[in-house]
PDB file of C-alpha atoms in Angstrom:
ATOM      1  CA  MET A 102     -14.655  23.032 -10.620  1.00  0.00           C
ATOM      2  CA  ILE A 103     -11.221  23.805  -9.594  1.00  0.00           C
ATOM      3  CA  LYS A 104      -7.884  23.737 -11.783  1.00  0.00           C
ATOM      4  CA  PHE A 105      -4.521  22.744 -10.575  1.00  0.00           C
ATOM      5  CA  SER A 106      -1.660  20.724 -12.129  1.00  0.00           C
ATOM      6  CA  ILE A 107       0.402  17.497 -11.924  1.00  0.00           C
ATOM      7  CA  ASN A 108       3.733  17.327 -13.466  1.00  0.00           C
ATOM      8  CA  GLY A 109       2.931  20.287 -15.399  1.00  0.00           C
ATOM      9  CA  GLU A 110      -0.350  19.237 -16.834  1.00  0.00           C
ATOM     10  CA  GLU A 111      -3.198  21.327 -15.940  1.00  0.00           C
ATOM     11  CA  LEU A 112      -6.349  19.320 -14.656  1.00  0.00           C
ATOM     12  CA  GLU A 113      -9.918  20.133 -13.903  1.00  0.00           C
ATOM     13  CA  VAL A 114     -11.736  18.407 -10.811  1.00  0.00           C
ATOM     14  CA  GLU A 115     -14.543  18.701  -8.866  1.00  0.00           C
ATOM     15  CA  PRO A 116     -13.830  20.271  -5.316  1.00  0.00           C
ATOM     16  CA  GLY A 117     -13.097  17.671  -2.518  1.00  0.00           C
ATOM     17  CA  THR A 118     -11.157  15.502  -4.999  1.00  0.00           C
ATOM     18  CA  THR A 119      -7.977  14.046  -3.676  1.00  0.00           C
ATOM     19  CA  ILE A 120      -4.739  14.177  -5.757  1.00  0.00           C
ATOM     20  CA  ILE A 121      -4.538  10.419  -6.201  1.00  0.00           C
ATOM     21  CA  ARG A 122      -8.100  10.214  -7.497  1.00  0.00           C
ATOM     22  CA  ALA A 123      -7.402  13.191  -9.594  1.00  0.00           C
ATOM     23  CA  ALA A 124      -4.337  11.492 -11.076  1.00  0.00           C
ATOM     24  CA  GLU A 125      -5.936   8.253 -11.539  1.00  0.00           C
ATOM     25  CA  LYS A 126      -8.657   9.725 -13.670  1.00  0.00           C
ATOM     26  CA  PHE A 127      -6.051  11.484 -16.063  1.00  0.00           C
ATOM     27  CA  GLY A 128      -3.961   8.262 -16.295  1.00  0.00           C
ATOM     28  CA  ILE A 129      -1.063   9.656 -14.153  1.00  0.00           C
ATOM     29  CA  GLU A 130       0.262   6.687 -11.913  1.00  0.00           C
ATOM     30  CA  ILE A 131       1.215   7.293  -8.304  1.00  0.00           C
ATOM     31  CA  PRO A 132       2.463   4.364  -6.338  1.00  0.00           C
ATOM     32  CA  ARG A 133       0.277   3.103  -3.833  1.00  0.00           C
ATOM     33  CA  PHE A 134      -0.177   0.128  -1.506  1.00  0.00           C
ATOM     34  CA  CYS A 135      -2.904   1.100   1.055  1.00  0.00           C
ATOM     35  CA  TRP A 136      -5.214   3.147  -1.204  1.00  0.00           C
ATOM     36  CA  HIS A 137      -8.197   1.705  -2.720  1.00  0.00           C
ATOM     37  CA  PRO A 138     -11.084   3.706  -4.490  1.00  0.00           C
ATOM     38  CA  ALA A 139     -13.612   1.737  -2.509  1.00  0.00           C
ATOM     39  CA  LEU A 140     -12.250   1.736   0.948  1.00  0.00           C
ATOM     40  CA  SER A 141     -11.576   4.307   3.484  1.00  0.00           C
ATOM     41  CA  ILE A 142      -8.321   6.177   3.292  1.00  0.00           C
ATOM     42  CA  ALA A 143      -5.681   4.807   5.776  1.00  0.00           C
ATOM     43  CA  GLY A 144      -2.603   6.762   4.528  1.00  0.00           C
ATOM     44  CA  ASN A 145      -0.274   4.207   6.287  1.00  0.00           C
ATOM     45  CA  CYS A 146       1.871   2.819   3.462  1.00  0.00           C
ATOM     46  CA  ARG A 147       3.355   6.415   2.515  1.00  0.00           C
ATOM     47  CA  MET A 148       4.106   5.324  -1.069  1.00  0.00           C
ATOM     48  CA  CYS A 149       1.784   7.852  -2.816  1.00  0.00           C
ATOM     49  CA  LEU A 150       4.023  10.787  -1.415  1.00  0.00           C
ATOM     50  CA  VAL A 151       3.912  13.767  -3.813  1.00  0.00           C
ATOM     51  CA  LYS A 152       5.975  17.377  -3.983  1.00  0.00           C
ATOM     52  CA  ILE A 153       3.388  20.171  -3.808  1.00  0.00           C
ATOM     53  CA  GLU A 154       4.891  23.515  -4.516  1.00  0.00           C
ATOM     54  CA  LYS A 155       5.429  25.923  -1.500  1.00  0.00           C
ATOM     55  CA  ASN A 156       4.885  22.952   0.989  1.00  0.00           C
ATOM     56  CA  PRO A 157       8.217  22.033   2.653  1.00  0.00           C
ATOM     57  CA  LYS A 158       7.388  18.467   3.118  1.00  0.00           C
ATOM     58  CA  LEU A 159       6.202  15.671   0.630  1.00  0.00           C
ATOM     59  CA  GLN A 160       2.271  15.115   1.186  1.00  0.00           C
ATOM     60  CA  PRO A 161       0.290  11.779   0.806  1.00  0.00           C
ATOM     61  CA  ALA A 162      -1.624  12.079  -2.379  1.00  0.00           C
ATOM     62  CA  CYS A 163      -4.391   9.709  -1.065  1.00  0.00           C
ATOM     63  CA  ASN A 164      -5.242  12.018   1.710  1.00  0.00           C
ATOM     64  CA  THR A 165      -4.579  15.585   0.328  1.00  0.00           C
ATOM     65  CA  THR A 166      -7.278  17.410  -1.593  1.00  0.00           C
ATOM     66  CA  ALA A 167      -6.567  19.146  -4.701  1.00  0.00           C
ATOM     67  CA  ALA A 168      -6.802  22.996  -4.411  1.00  0.00           C
ATOM     68  CA  GLU A 169      -7.204  25.725  -6.964  1.00  0.00           C
ATOM     69  CA  GLY A 170      -3.875  26.676  -8.411  1.00  0.00           C
ATOM     70  CA  MET A 171      -1.986  23.808  -6.740  1.00  0.00           C
ATOM     71  CA  MET A 172       1.054  22.688  -8.553  1.00  0.00           C
ATOM     72  CA  VAL A 173       1.809  18.916  -7.878  1.00  0.00           C
ATOM     73  CA  SER A 174       4.994  17.100  -8.869  1.00  0.00           C
ATOM     74  CA  THR A 175       4.853  13.029  -8.664  1.00  0.00           C
ATOM     75  CA  ASP A 176       8.269  12.356 -10.255  1.00  0.00           C
ATOM     76  CA  THR A 177      11.089  14.623  -8.654  1.00  0.00           C
ATOM     77  CA  GLU A 178      14.065  13.153  -7.102  1.00  0.00           C
ATOM     78  CA  GLU A 179      13.125  14.039  -3.815  1.00  0.00           C
ATOM     79  CA  VAL A 180       9.794  11.828  -4.473  1.00  0.00           C
ATOM     80  CA  ARG A 181      11.840   8.899  -5.853  1.00  0.00           C
ATOM     81  CA  GLU A 182      14.205   8.947  -2.817  1.00  0.00           C
ATOM     82  CA  ALA A 183      11.143   8.812  -0.433  1.00  0.00           C
ATOM     83  CA  VAL A 184       9.674   5.889  -2.241  1.00  0.00           C
ATOM     84  CA  ARG A 185      12.821   4.092  -2.315  1.00  0.00           C
ATOM     85  CA  GLY A 186      13.029   4.554   1.450  1.00  0.00           C
ATOM     86  CA  VAL A 187       9.548   3.195   2.010  1.00  0.00           C
ATOM     87  CA  LEU A 188      10.480   0.576   0.009  1.00  0.00           C
ATOM     88  CA  GLU A 189      13.635  -0.480   1.991  1.00  0.00           C
ATOM     89  CA  PHE A 190      11.749  -0.357   5.006  1.00  0.00           C
ATOM     90  CA  ILE A 191       8.994  -2.698   3.702  1.00  0.00           C
ATOM     91  CA  LEU A 192      11.500  -5.066   2.225  1.00  0.00           C
ATOM     92  CA  ILE A 193      13.506  -5.308   5.692  1.00  0.00           C
ATOM     93  CA  ASN A 194      11.610  -8.411   6.917  1.00  0.00           C
ATOM     94  CA  HIS A 195      10.031  -9.396   3.675  1.00  0.00           C
ATOM     95  CA  PRO A 196      10.853 -12.935   2.696  1.00  0.00           C
ATOM     96  CA  LEU A 197      13.160 -13.564  -0.597  1.00  0.00           C
ATOM     97  CA  ASP A 198      10.579 -16.190  -2.026  1.00  0.00           C
ATOM     98  CA  CYS A 199       9.389 -14.320  -5.169  1.00  0.00           C
ATOM     99  CA  PRO A 200      10.179 -17.584  -7.248  1.00  0.00           C
ATOM    100  CA  ILE A 201       7.637 -19.512  -5.429  1.00  0.00           C
ATOM    101  CA  CYS A 202       5.303 -16.852  -4.427  1.00  0.00           C
ATOM    102  CA  ASP A 203       1.822 -16.866  -6.016  1.00  0.00           C
ATOM    103  CA  GLN A 204       1.874 -13.300  -6.642  1.00  0.00           C
ATOM    104  CA  ALA A 205       5.174 -13.171  -8.600  1.00  0.00           C
ATOM    105  CA  GLY A 206       4.847 -11.293 -11.841  1.00  0.00           C
ATOM    106  CA  GLU A 207       1.617  -9.637 -10.597  1.00  0.00           C
ATOM    107  CA  CYS A 208       2.939  -8.100  -7.319  1.00  0.00           C
ATOM    108  CA  TRP A 209       3.045  -4.478  -6.740  1.00  0.00           C
ATOM    109  CA  LEU A 210       6.139  -4.742  -4.230  1.00  0.00           C
ATOM    110  CA  GLN A 211       8.000  -6.377  -7.361  1.00  0.00           C
ATOM    111  CA  ASN A 212       7.095  -3.972  -9.698  1.00  0.00           C
ATOM    112  CA  TYR A 213       7.585  -0.848  -7.689  1.00  0.00           C
ATOM    113  CA  TYR A 214      10.968  -2.104  -6.638  1.00  0.00           C
ATOM    114  CA  MET A 215      12.019  -2.544 -10.420  1.00  0.00           C
ATOM    115  CA  GLN A 216      10.840   0.793 -10.982  1.00  0.00           C
ATOM    116  CA  TYR A 217      12.087   2.748  -7.998  1.00  0.00           C
ATOM    117  CA  GLY A 218      14.188   0.388  -5.966  1.00  0.00           C
ATOM    118  CA  LEU A 219      17.110  -1.352  -7.456  1.00  0.00           C
ATOM    119  CA  TYR A 220      19.389  -0.862  -4.556  1.00  0.00           C
ATOM    120  CA  LYS A 221      21.584  -3.478  -2.662  1.00  0.00           C
ATOM    121  CA  SER A 222      20.224  -4.187   0.838  1.00  0.00           C
ATOM    122  CA  ARG A 223      21.822  -2.562   3.604  1.00  0.00           C
ATOM    123  CA  PHE A 224      20.063  -4.867   6.177  1.00  0.00           C
ATOM    124  CA  ALA A 225      22.579  -7.066   7.931  1.00  0.00           C
ATOM    125  CA  GLU A 226      20.468  -8.336  10.862  1.00  0.00           C
ATOM    126  CA  ARG A 227      18.248 -11.286  10.730  1.00  0.00           C
ATOM    127  CA  LYS A 228      14.824 -11.189   9.376  1.00  0.00           C
ATOM    128  CA  VAL A 229      11.976 -11.472  11.893  1.00  0.00           C
ATOM    129  CA  LYS A 230      10.169 -14.675  11.334  1.00  0.00           C
ATOM    130  CA  LYS A 231       6.389 -14.957  11.295  1.00  0.00           C
ATOM    131  CA  GLY A 232       3.458 -17.283  10.402  1.00  0.00           C
ATOM    132  CA  LYS A 233       3.773 -19.144   6.975  1.00  0.00           C
ATOM    133  CA  VAL A 234       0.881 -20.754   5.049  1.00  0.00           C
ATOM    134  CA  MET A 235      -1.706 -20.203   7.854  1.00  0.00           C
ATOM    135  CA  ASP A 236      -5.110 -21.458   7.445  1.00  0.00           C
ATOM    136  CA  ILE A 237      -7.457 -18.443   8.375  1.00  0.00           C
ATOM    137  CA  GLY A 238     -10.703 -19.981   7.261  1.00  0.00           C
ATOM    138  CA  ARG A 239     -12.791 -20.445   3.950  1.00  0.00           C
ATOM    139  CA  GLY A 240      -9.892 -21.849   2.122  1.00  0.00           C
ATOM    140  CA  ILE A 241      -7.673 -18.733   2.531  1.00  0.00           C
ATOM    141  CA  LYS A 242      -3.836 -18.972   3.456  1.00  0.00           C
ATOM    142  CA  LEU A 243      -2.028 -16.293   5.299  1.00  0.00           C
ATOM    143  CA  ASP A 244       1.791 -15.774   4.860  1.00  0.00           C
ATOM    144  CA  GLN A 245       2.484 -13.102   7.543  1.00  0.00           C
ATOM    145  CA  GLU A 246       5.964 -12.542   6.376  1.00  0.00           C
ATOM    146  CA  ARG A 247       4.546 -11.525   2.954  1.00  0.00           C
ATOM    147  CA  CYS A 248       2.172  -9.063   4.446  1.00  0.00           C
ATOM    148  CA  ILE A 249       3.109  -5.350   4.041  1.00  0.00           C
ATOM    149  CA  LEU A 250       0.428  -4.217   6.449  1.00  0.00           C
ATOM    150  CA  CYS A 251      -1.466  -1.894   4.091  1.00  0.00           C
ATOM    151  CA  ALA A 252      -4.627  -2.968   5.959  1.00  0.00           C
ATOM    152  CA  ARG A 253      -6.680  -3.231   2.651  1.00  0.00           C
ATOM    153  CA  CYS A 254      -8.062  -6.764   3.809  1.00  0.00           C
ATOM    154  CA  VAL A 255      -8.862  -5.286   7.402  1.00  0.00           C
ATOM    155  CA  ARG A 256     -10.903  -2.359   6.168  1.00  0.00           C
ATOM    156  CA  PHE A 257     -12.432  -4.556   3.446  1.00  0.00           C
ATOM    157  CA  MET A 258     -13.791  -6.852   6.142  1.00  0.00           C
ATOM    158  CA  LYS A 259     -14.899  -3.929   8.222  1.00  0.00           C
ATOM    159  CA  GLU A 260     -16.446  -1.585   5.614  1.00  0.00           C
ATOM    160  CA  ILE A 261     -17.662  -3.776   2.971  1.00  0.00           C
ATOM    161  CA  ALA A 262     -18.243  -7.292   4.307  1.00  0.00           C
ATOM    162  CA  GLN A 263     -19.357  -5.497   7.870  1.00  0.00           C
ATOM    163  CA  SER A 264     -17.569  -8.440   9.691  1.00  0.00           C
ATOM    164  CA  GLU A 265     -14.672  -7.244  11.777  1.00  0.00           C
ATOM    165  CA  GLU A 266     -12.830 -10.574  11.331  1.00  0.00           C
ATOM    166  CA  LEU A 267      -9.308  -9.478  10.734  1.00  0.00           C
ATOM    167  CA  ALA A 268      -6.965  -7.145  12.673  1.00  0.00           C
ATOM    168  CA  ILE A 269      -3.348  -6.109  12.756  1.00  0.00           C
ATOM    169  CA  PHE A 270      -1.839  -7.362  16.158  1.00  0.00           C
ATOM    170  CA  LYS A 271       1.301  -6.400  18.295  1.00  0.00           C
ATOM    171  CA  ARG A 272       3.864  -3.518  17.722  1.00  0.00           C
ATOM    172  CA  GLY A 273       7.091  -2.518  16.123  1.00  0.00           C
ATOM    173  CA  ASN A 274       8.640  -5.099  13.682  1.00  0.00           C
ATOM    174  CA  ARG A 275       6.777  -7.950  15.196  1.00  0.00           C
ATOM    175  CA  VAL A 276       3.598  -6.499  13.953  1.00  0.00           C
ATOM    176  CA  GLU A 277       1.319  -8.883  12.171  1.00  0.00           C
ATOM    177  CA  LEU A 278      -2.062  -9.406  10.276  1.00  0.00           C
ATOM    178  CA  ASN A 279      -4.196 -12.201  11.984  1.00  0.00           C
ATOM    179  CA  THR A 280      -7.562 -13.389  12.567  1.00  0.00           C
ATOM    180  CA  PHE A 281      -9.044 -12.612  16.106  1.00  0.00           C
ATOM    181  CA  PRO A 282      -7.841 -15.430  18.571  1.00  0.00           C
ATOM    182  CA  GLY A 283      -9.986 -18.788  18.297  1.00  0.00           C
ATOM    183  CA  LYS A 284     -11.631 -17.316  15.151  1.00  0.00           C
ATOM    184  CA  GLY A 285     -11.344 -17.884  11.630  1.00  0.00           C
ATOM    185  CA  LEU A 286     -12.958 -16.046   8.500  1.00  0.00           C
ATOM    186  CA  GLN A 287     -16.826 -16.713   8.543  1.00  0.00           C
ATOM    187  CA  SER A 288     -17.946 -14.019   5.952  1.00  0.00           C
ATOM    188  CA  PRO A 289     -19.180 -15.074   2.732  1.00  0.00           C
ATOM    189  CA  TYR A 290     -17.205 -12.101   1.141  1.00  0.00           C
ATOM    190  CA  SER A 291     -13.894 -12.920   2.787  1.00  0.00           C
ATOM    191  CA  CYS A 292     -12.334 -14.662  -0.426  1.00  0.00           C
ATOM    192  CA  ASN A 293     -12.389 -10.891  -1.996  1.00  0.00           C
ATOM    193  CA  ILE A 294      -9.587 -10.023   0.267  1.00  0.00           C
ATOM    194  CA  VAL A 295      -7.065 -12.282  -1.918  1.00  0.00           C
ATOM    195  CA  ASP A 296      -8.091 -10.232  -4.704  1.00  0.00           C
ATOM    196  CA  ILE A 297      -7.142  -6.709  -3.031  1.00  0.00           C
ATOM    197  CA  CYS A 298      -3.835  -7.895  -1.478  1.00  0.00           C
ATOM    198  CA  PRO A 299      -1.375  -6.004  -3.486  1.00  0.00           C
ATOM    199  CA  VAL A 300       1.372  -8.800  -2.633  1.00  0.00           C
ATOM    200  CA  GLY A 301       1.251 -12.534  -2.050  1.00  0.00           C
ATOM    201  CA  ALA A 302       0.311 -12.554   1.459  1.00  0.00           C
ATOM    202  CA  LEU A 303      -3.238 -13.798   0.996  1.00  0.00           C
ATOM    203  CA  THR A 304      -3.919 -16.848  -1.417  1.00  0.00           C
TER     204      THR A 304
END
C-alpha cells in the first residue's frame, strides 16, 4: 500500500491506483467527462486536472498514478481556472437549448458550469451548426451540437459491446460524433450509450 494526500487528507491505496480512482474511493469529487471506471482512459476532456506539489503543470487525475508521499490539490484557484477554461471551450459551440434538452437538470455540463463557470461568454462569432435529432439506429437519436466529444460512447461500443459502430470524424471545430457512412447502430448493447452520455447528446 502507498500513502499520499489529497487536499491535506492522507489516503492509503494500492500501487497503480490513479488519483481519480483514489479520490472516488474516499468520496472526493474530481470533475470529469470522459473518464468512466469501466472504460479505457482517454484523457481528452481535461476536466480532471489537479495540482501535484513540485510539478510545474497541472496533471490529469484520470491518467496519473498515485505515488508515495504525493501531495495533490483538487480545489486551488489554478485548478478552478483551468476547469473554467475547459468549460468555456466546450460551451463555445454548445447550443443554448437547456430548457428543451432531455438531460436538463441531470446534465454534468450544467452542473459543472454552475459550480465552476458562471462567466459571461466572450464568444462573439456564430456557432458551428451540426446535425440535430439524427436517427442513428435502434431508436437512438443523436444531437451533434450537444455532444462534447468525451468519446465515452465510442469506447463503450468498441470495448464493451465489441462492435465498432461509432467514431469521431473531421477535425477542428467541425469534429463530430457519428456512425460510419451508410451504417447505423446494430449492437443489442447500443442503448447503453444513452446512459453513459454525460450530456443530452444521445437520447
